[in-house]
Short mmCIF file of C-alpha atoms in Angstrom, two decimals:
data_model
loop_
_atom_site.label_atom_id
_atom_site.label_comp_id
_atom_site.label_asym_id
_atom_site.label_seq_id
_atom_site.Cartn_x
_atom_site.Cartn_y
_atom_site.Cartn_z
CA MET A 1 43.12 -100.44 -115.42
CA SER A 2 46.01 -101.74 -113.31
CA GLU A 3 46.27 -100.91 -109.64
CA THR A 4 49.10 -98.63 -108.53
CA LYS A 5 51.07 -99.83 -105.53
CA ALA A 6 50.44 -98.08 -102.22
CA VAL A 7 53.21 -95.94 -100.76
CA ILE A 8 53.67 -97.05 -97.16
CA GLY A 9 55.40 -94.57 -94.83
CA ILE A 10 57.46 -96.56 -92.31
CA THR A 11 58.47 -94.47 -89.31
CA MET A 12 61.80 -95.43 -87.74
CA GLY A 13 60.62 -95.17 -84.12
CA ASP A 14 63.23 -94.79 -81.39
CA GLY A 15 66.64 -94.84 -83.05
CA ALA A 16 68.24 -96.35 -79.94
CA GLY A 17 66.05 -99.43 -80.20
CA VAL A 18 65.47 -102.21 -82.73
CA GLY A 19 63.37 -100.14 -85.15
CA PRO A 20 66.15 -99.59 -87.70
CA GLU A 21 67.02 -103.30 -87.61
CA ILE A 22 63.51 -104.63 -88.18
CA ILE A 23 63.01 -102.13 -91.00
CA LEU A 24 66.18 -103.21 -92.79
CA LYS A 25 65.47 -106.90 -92.24
CA SER A 26 61.95 -106.46 -93.65
CA LEU A 27 63.08 -104.47 -96.67
CA GLN A 28 65.62 -107.13 -97.59
CA ASN A 29 62.60 -109.16 -98.76
CA GLN A 30 61.51 -108.80 -102.37
CA GLU A 31 57.97 -109.57 -101.22
CA ILE A 32 57.62 -106.13 -99.61
CA TYR A 33 58.52 -104.38 -102.88
CA ASP A 34 56.11 -106.63 -104.76
CA LEU A 35 53.37 -105.45 -102.41
CA CYS A 36 54.08 -101.73 -102.06
CA HIS A 37 56.44 -98.77 -102.28
CA PRO A 38 58.11 -98.55 -98.83
CA LEU A 39 59.35 -95.13 -97.70
CA VAL A 40 61.24 -94.92 -94.41
CA ILE A 41 60.77 -91.71 -92.45
CA GLY A 42 63.68 -91.27 -90.07
CA ASP A 43 67.43 -90.69 -90.07
CA ALA A 44 69.49 -92.15 -92.92
CA LYS A 45 72.69 -92.17 -90.85
CA ILE A 46 71.07 -94.39 -88.21
CA LEU A 47 69.78 -96.80 -90.86
CA ASN A 48 73.24 -96.95 -92.39
CA ARG A 49 74.73 -97.66 -88.98
CA ALA A 50 72.23 -100.50 -88.44
CA LYS A 51 73.28 -102.23 -91.69
CA ALA A 52 76.29 -103.65 -89.89
CA TYR A 53 74.11 -105.10 -87.12
CA VAL A 54 71.99 -107.13 -89.54
CA ASN A 55 74.65 -107.80 -92.19
CA SER A 56 72.67 -105.89 -94.81
CA SER A 57 73.90 -104.95 -98.27
CA LEU A 58 70.94 -102.64 -98.94
CA ASN A 59 71.66 -99.18 -100.27
CA VAL A 60 70.15 -96.52 -98.00
CA GLU A 61 69.45 -93.39 -99.99
CA ALA A 62 68.50 -90.16 -98.21
CA VAL A 63 65.77 -88.22 -100.02
CA THR A 64 63.88 -84.97 -99.52
CA GLU A 65 60.15 -84.37 -99.62
CA ASP A 66 60.51 -82.71 -103.04
CA GLN A 67 61.79 -85.98 -104.48
CA LEU A 68 58.94 -88.20 -103.30
CA GLY A 69 57.00 -88.09 -106.55
CA SER A 70 59.91 -89.36 -108.63
CA LEU A 71 61.23 -92.38 -106.70
CA ASN A 72 61.31 -95.77 -108.43
CA TYR A 73 61.24 -98.02 -105.32
CA GLU A 74 63.37 -100.91 -106.58
CA HIS A 75 64.36 -103.75 -104.31
CA GLY A 76 67.90 -103.22 -103.05
CA THR A 77 67.48 -99.51 -102.34
CA VAL A 78 65.88 -98.18 -99.19
CA TYR A 79 64.59 -94.64 -99.59
CA CYS A 80 64.71 -92.66 -96.36
CA LEU A 81 63.00 -89.30 -96.01
CA ASP A 82 65.87 -88.00 -93.92
CA LEU A 83 64.85 -85.69 -91.08
CA ASN A 84 68.45 -85.65 -89.80
CA LEU A 85 67.53 -85.33 -86.14
CA LEU A 86 69.90 -87.80 -84.45
CA SER A 87 73.61 -87.75 -83.80
CA GLU A 88 75.59 -90.51 -85.47
CA ASP A 89 76.89 -91.74 -82.12
CA LEU A 90 73.45 -92.03 -80.47
CA PRO A 91 73.93 -94.67 -77.72
CA LEU A 92 72.09 -97.91 -78.35
CA GLY A 93 69.71 -99.37 -75.79
CA GLN A 94 69.39 -96.23 -73.70
CA VAL A 95 66.52 -93.86 -73.01
CA SER A 96 67.27 -90.44 -74.47
CA ALA A 97 65.34 -87.23 -74.99
CA GLU A 98 66.99 -86.87 -78.39
CA ALA A 99 65.63 -90.18 -79.66
CA GLY A 100 62.23 -89.60 -78.06
CA HIS A 101 61.81 -86.23 -79.75
CA ALA A 102 62.97 -87.65 -83.08
CA ALA A 103 60.47 -90.52 -82.87
CA PHE A 104 57.69 -87.98 -82.39
CA GLU A 105 58.87 -85.92 -85.35
CA TYR A 106 59.02 -88.97 -87.65
CA LEU A 107 55.39 -89.75 -86.85
CA ALA A 108 54.29 -86.12 -87.18
CA LYS A 109 55.92 -85.97 -90.63
CA ALA A 110 54.23 -89.23 -91.68
CA ILE A 111 50.85 -87.89 -90.59
CA ASP A 112 51.46 -84.72 -92.59
CA LEU A 113 52.40 -86.75 -95.68
CA ALA A 114 49.29 -88.91 -95.30
CA LYS A 115 47.08 -85.85 -95.02
CA LYS A 116 48.63 -84.52 -98.25
CA GLN A 117 48.13 -87.98 -99.85
CA GLN A 118 51.86 -88.35 -100.50
CA ILE A 119 51.74 -91.68 -98.68
CA ASP A 120 48.78 -94.06 -98.48
CA ALA A 121 49.29 -95.56 -95.01
CA ILE A 122 51.62 -95.42 -92.03
CA CYS A 123 53.47 -98.34 -90.47
CA THR A 124 55.30 -97.52 -87.24
CA ALA A 125 58.39 -99.06 -85.66
CA PRO A 126 58.32 -98.91 -81.84
CA LEU A 127 59.01 -95.84 -79.75
CA ASN A 128 59.90 -95.65 -76.07
CA LYS A 129 57.37 -93.85 -73.89
CA GLU A 130 59.91 -92.66 -71.33
CA ALA A 131 62.11 -91.25 -74.08
CA LEU A 132 59.07 -89.65 -75.73
CA HIS A 133 58.24 -87.87 -72.48
CA LYS A 134 61.86 -86.80 -71.92
CA GLY A 135 61.78 -85.38 -75.43
CA GLY A 136 58.92 -83.09 -74.41
CA HIS A 137 55.95 -85.01 -75.81
CA LYS A 138 53.58 -86.08 -73.04
CA TYR A 139 51.58 -88.75 -74.84
CA PRO A 140 50.93 -92.31 -73.66
CA GLY A 141 51.99 -93.68 -77.05
CA HIS A 142 51.63 -93.72 -80.84
CA THR A 143 47.85 -94.07 -80.80
CA GLU A 144 47.24 -90.91 -78.82
CA ILE A 145 49.67 -88.88 -80.96
CA LEU A 146 47.85 -90.03 -84.08
CA ALA A 147 44.48 -89.14 -82.61
CA ASP A 148 45.64 -85.69 -81.49
CA LEU A 149 47.37 -84.74 -84.74
CA THR A 150 44.43 -85.90 -86.86
CA GLY A 151 41.76 -84.37 -84.62
CA THR A 152 40.18 -87.76 -83.93
CA SER A 153 38.09 -88.18 -80.78
CA GLU A 154 36.71 -91.70 -81.31
CA PHE A 155 39.42 -94.29 -81.92
CA SER A 156 40.59 -97.60 -80.60
CA MET A 157 43.57 -99.94 -80.65
CA MET A 158 43.06 -103.22 -82.46
CA LEU A 159 45.56 -106.05 -82.11
CA SER A 160 45.72 -108.73 -84.77
CA ALA A 161 47.45 -112.09 -84.38
CA PRO A 162 46.89 -115.46 -86.06
CA ASN A 163 43.26 -116.44 -85.35
CA LEU A 164 42.69 -113.58 -82.92
CA LYS A 165 41.68 -109.93 -83.25
CA VAL A 166 41.13 -107.76 -80.19
CA ILE A 167 39.85 -104.19 -79.96
CA HIS A 168 40.09 -102.13 -76.77
CA VAL A 169 37.64 -99.91 -74.90
CA THR A 170 40.51 -98.39 -72.87
CA THR A 171 44.27 -98.76 -73.32
CA HIS A 172 47.10 -96.81 -71.70
CA VAL A 173 45.56 -95.94 -68.34
CA GLY A 174 45.76 -97.53 -64.91
CA LEU A 175 43.27 -100.27 -64.09
CA ILE A 176 41.26 -98.22 -61.60
CA ASP A 177 41.03 -95.35 -64.10
CA ALA A 178 40.09 -97.77 -66.88
CA VAL A 179 37.07 -99.06 -64.96
CA LYS A 180 35.98 -95.48 -64.30
CA MET A 181 36.34 -94.61 -67.99
CA ILE A 182 34.25 -97.53 -69.26
CA ASN A 183 30.69 -96.41 -70.02
CA PRO A 184 27.88 -97.62 -72.30
CA GLU A 185 28.54 -94.99 -74.99
CA ARG A 186 32.24 -95.86 -75.25
CA VAL A 187 31.57 -99.62 -75.29
CA TYR A 188 28.92 -99.14 -77.97
CA ARG A 189 31.25 -97.03 -80.10
CA VAL A 190 34.04 -99.62 -79.91
CA ILE A 191 31.58 -102.34 -80.93
CA GLN A 192 30.68 -100.11 -83.88
CA LEU A 193 34.34 -99.61 -84.78
CA ALA A 194 34.92 -103.38 -84.67
CA HIS A 195 31.92 -103.96 -86.92
CA GLU A 196 32.91 -101.23 -89.40
CA THR A 197 36.55 -102.31 -89.58
CA LEU A 198 35.83 -105.99 -90.21
CA THR A 199 33.00 -105.21 -92.63
CA LYS A 200 35.39 -103.07 -94.70
CA SER A 201 37.90 -105.92 -94.67
CA GLY A 202 35.36 -108.20 -96.34
CA ILE A 203 33.53 -109.96 -93.48
CA ALA A 204 29.85 -109.36 -94.22
CA GLN A 205 28.50 -109.94 -90.72
CA PRO A 206 31.40 -110.12 -88.26
CA ARG A 207 30.85 -112.06 -85.04
CA ILE A 208 31.76 -109.78 -82.14
CA ALA A 209 32.16 -110.90 -78.51
CA VAL A 210 32.43 -108.45 -75.62
CA CYS A 211 34.43 -109.17 -72.45
CA GLY A 212 33.11 -108.58 -68.99
CA ILE A 213 34.97 -106.31 -66.59
CA ASN A 214 34.98 -108.57 -63.54
CA PRO A 215 35.89 -112.26 -63.19
CA HIS A 216 33.21 -114.46 -64.78
CA ALA A 217 31.66 -111.26 -66.22
CA GLY A 218 30.36 -110.46 -62.74
CA GLU A 219 28.42 -113.73 -62.47
CA ASN A 220 25.09 -112.00 -61.88
CA GLY A 221 26.44 -109.65 -59.25
CA LEU A 222 28.63 -112.14 -57.37
CA PHE A 223 31.79 -110.25 -58.37
CA GLY A 224 32.13 -106.48 -58.52
CA TYR A 225 29.47 -103.85 -58.03
CA GLY A 226 27.22 -104.34 -61.04
CA GLU A 227 29.67 -102.87 -63.57
CA GLU A 228 28.57 -105.23 -66.34
CA GLU A 229 24.89 -104.34 -66.00
CA GLU A 230 25.66 -100.64 -65.77
CA LYS A 231 28.44 -100.20 -68.32
CA VAL A 232 28.39 -103.08 -70.82
CA VAL A 233 24.92 -104.60 -71.19
CA PRO A 234 23.22 -101.39 -72.48
CA ALA A 235 25.88 -101.02 -75.19
CA VAL A 236 25.56 -104.62 -76.34
CA GLN A 237 21.77 -104.37 -76.45
CA ARG A 238 21.91 -101.12 -78.41
CA ALA A 239 24.27 -102.64 -80.99
CA GLN A 240 22.12 -105.76 -81.26
CA ASP A 241 19.04 -103.59 -81.86
CA GLU A 242 20.90 -102.03 -84.81
CA GLY A 243 21.57 -105.44 -86.35
CA ILE A 244 25.18 -105.89 -85.27
CA ASN A 245 26.08 -109.51 -84.53
CA VAL A 246 27.43 -109.04 -81.00
CA VAL A 247 27.17 -110.98 -77.74
CA GLY A 248 28.31 -110.30 -74.19
CA PRO A 249 29.46 -109.54 -71.64
CA LEU A 250 31.25 -112.89 -71.53
CA PRO A 251 33.93 -114.19 -69.11
CA ALA A 252 37.35 -113.17 -70.43
CA ASP A 253 39.05 -116.29 -69.06
CA THR A 254 37.36 -118.49 -71.68
CA LEU A 255 36.42 -115.99 -74.38
CA PHE A 256 39.86 -115.72 -75.98
CA PHE A 257 40.14 -119.50 -76.24
CA ARG A 258 36.73 -119.63 -77.91
CA THR A 259 37.75 -116.90 -80.37
CA VAL A 260 41.00 -118.63 -81.36
CA ARG A 261 38.89 -121.78 -81.81
CA GLY A 262 36.79 -119.90 -84.36
CA ASP A 263 33.62 -118.98 -82.48
CA PHE A 264 34.09 -115.22 -82.99
CA ASP A 265 35.87 -112.85 -85.38
CA ILE A 266 36.91 -110.24 -82.81
CA VAL A 267 36.91 -109.62 -79.07
CA VAL A 268 36.09 -106.28 -77.44
CA ALA A 269 38.44 -106.04 -74.43
CA MET A 270 37.75 -103.65 -71.59
CA TYR A 271 41.32 -102.68 -70.68
CA HIS A 272 44.94 -102.97 -71.80
CA ASP A 273 46.15 -106.19 -70.20
CA GLN A 274 42.87 -108.02 -70.71
CA GLY A 275 43.34 -107.70 -74.46
CA HIS A 276 47.12 -107.58 -74.82
CA GLY A 277 47.90 -110.63 -72.71
CA PRO A 278 46.20 -113.25 -74.90
CA VAL A 279 47.57 -111.74 -78.12
CA LYS A 280 51.14 -111.73 -76.82
CA VAL A 281 50.84 -115.32 -75.61
CA LEU A 282 50.38 -116.20 -79.28
CA GLY A 283 53.78 -114.67 -80.02
CA LEU A 284 55.43 -111.27 -79.71
CA ASP A 285 56.67 -111.55 -83.28
CA ALA A 286 53.24 -112.35 -84.74
CA GLY A 287 51.05 -109.50 -83.49
CA VAL A 288 50.19 -106.29 -85.32
CA ASN A 289 48.77 -103.13 -83.77
CA ILE A 290 46.15 -101.27 -85.85
CA THR A 291 44.60 -97.94 -84.87
CA VAL A 292 40.97 -97.88 -86.02
CA GLY A 293 38.73 -94.83 -86.29
CA LEU A 294 41.44 -92.56 -87.76
CA PRO A 295 41.07 -90.80 -91.12
CA ILE A 296 44.36 -92.46 -92.16
CA ILE A 297 45.55 -96.07 -92.00
CA ARG A 298 48.14 -96.89 -89.33
CA THR A 299 49.57 -100.27 -88.41
CA SER A 300 52.45 -101.13 -86.12
CA VAL A 301 54.53 -103.91 -84.72
CA ASP A 302 53.15 -105.20 -81.45
CA HIS A 303 56.41 -105.14 -79.53
CA GLY A 304 58.58 -102.52 -77.92
CA THR A 305 61.98 -101.00 -78.59
CA ALA A 306 63.78 -104.04 -77.08
CA PHE A 307 66.69 -101.96 -75.81
CA ASP A 308 68.27 -105.10 -74.32
CA ILE A 309 68.98 -106.58 -77.76
CA ALA A 310 69.38 -103.39 -79.84
CA GLY A 311 72.42 -103.60 -82.09
CA LYS A 312 72.77 -107.38 -81.80
CA GLY A 313 70.99 -108.16 -85.07
CA ILE A 314 68.89 -110.92 -83.49
CA VAL A 315 65.49 -109.20 -83.42
CA GLU A 316 62.76 -110.90 -85.48
CA GLU A 317 61.18 -108.88 -88.28
CA LYS A 318 58.00 -110.99 -88.65
CA SER A 319 55.75 -108.48 -86.89
CA MET A 320 57.06 -105.58 -89.00
CA MET A 321 56.52 -107.52 -92.20
CA GLU A 322 52.98 -108.40 -91.16
CA ALA A 323 52.33 -104.78 -90.18
CA ILE A 324 53.44 -103.65 -93.66
CA ARG A 325 51.22 -106.30 -95.27
CA GLN A 326 48.19 -105.15 -93.27
CA ALA A 327 48.93 -101.50 -94.06
CA VAL A 328 48.85 -102.41 -97.75
CA GLU A 329 45.64 -104.40 -97.30
CA LEU A 330 43.87 -101.55 -95.50
CA ALA A 331 45.24 -98.66 -97.58
CA PRO A 332 42.87 -96.93 -100.03
CA LYS A 333 43.20 -98.57 -103.43
CA LYS A 334 44.51 -96.42 -106.31
CA GLN A 335 44.10 -96.89 -110.05
#
């Protein structure tokens, strides 16, 4: 029996940013249509406006939810589930409540479609957190919206770049709050999520390395106040007792180099910048953001709305294309 292509819901993100451009640039590639059925969830008028920025000849066709079961998804036509939330003259490169609210609604619609199995995975273009808040949605970002609207309490952000995967114990909180939030149960659960995610992807016994919190992972109490012994070591030992191939806490200043070298399959980072920094050094256009622990698959570009270059047509689409590829790879397989 042949495998049916996955329908990937691609949310447009903030319409004042580069989301429409990276979507159009990605969907100009036949490869994407060979892999999946891409459905943009956003505003058709904004996609049409962006065609001029990227010199695209694609046909943007606005569709309704009732039509989703009858689309043929041929290269050359971009189907947009048109929520019609933005004005045609939305200013580019500016924070606006209008665009922030719309970005939330695109994601909420995608989550609803995934729950109803009308799409198989979600791939998100970037939103702007300030605009999101101005639009009345007080979330730190995509990940927290997804968790809230799916009723998920245990989740984590995983970043994937060439030769490096990183999963986070904490993400969008201040550093002092992050250290307070780290505890053995949360560290253990993130180790579990890393193990489960990589096992499902085909790695039989993934090699997991856990960062310390302090410089040199505390160096036996020389740095910090015993955070590693209190918050990290019990989680690592518990996971090891269950047969998970995990080591740590290890000094973060050398661990990422060792992982890129091939010593480990994934790093458990303690806080946002500890994990994001090394991934972004490898290239802003190469990273993909994956939310693990959700009942639905969600991937994303690992860059922001890039307001400074919106409308110039110079943004790279590599991260969006890789995010679509990984959404297809992780999506439930249909016959």
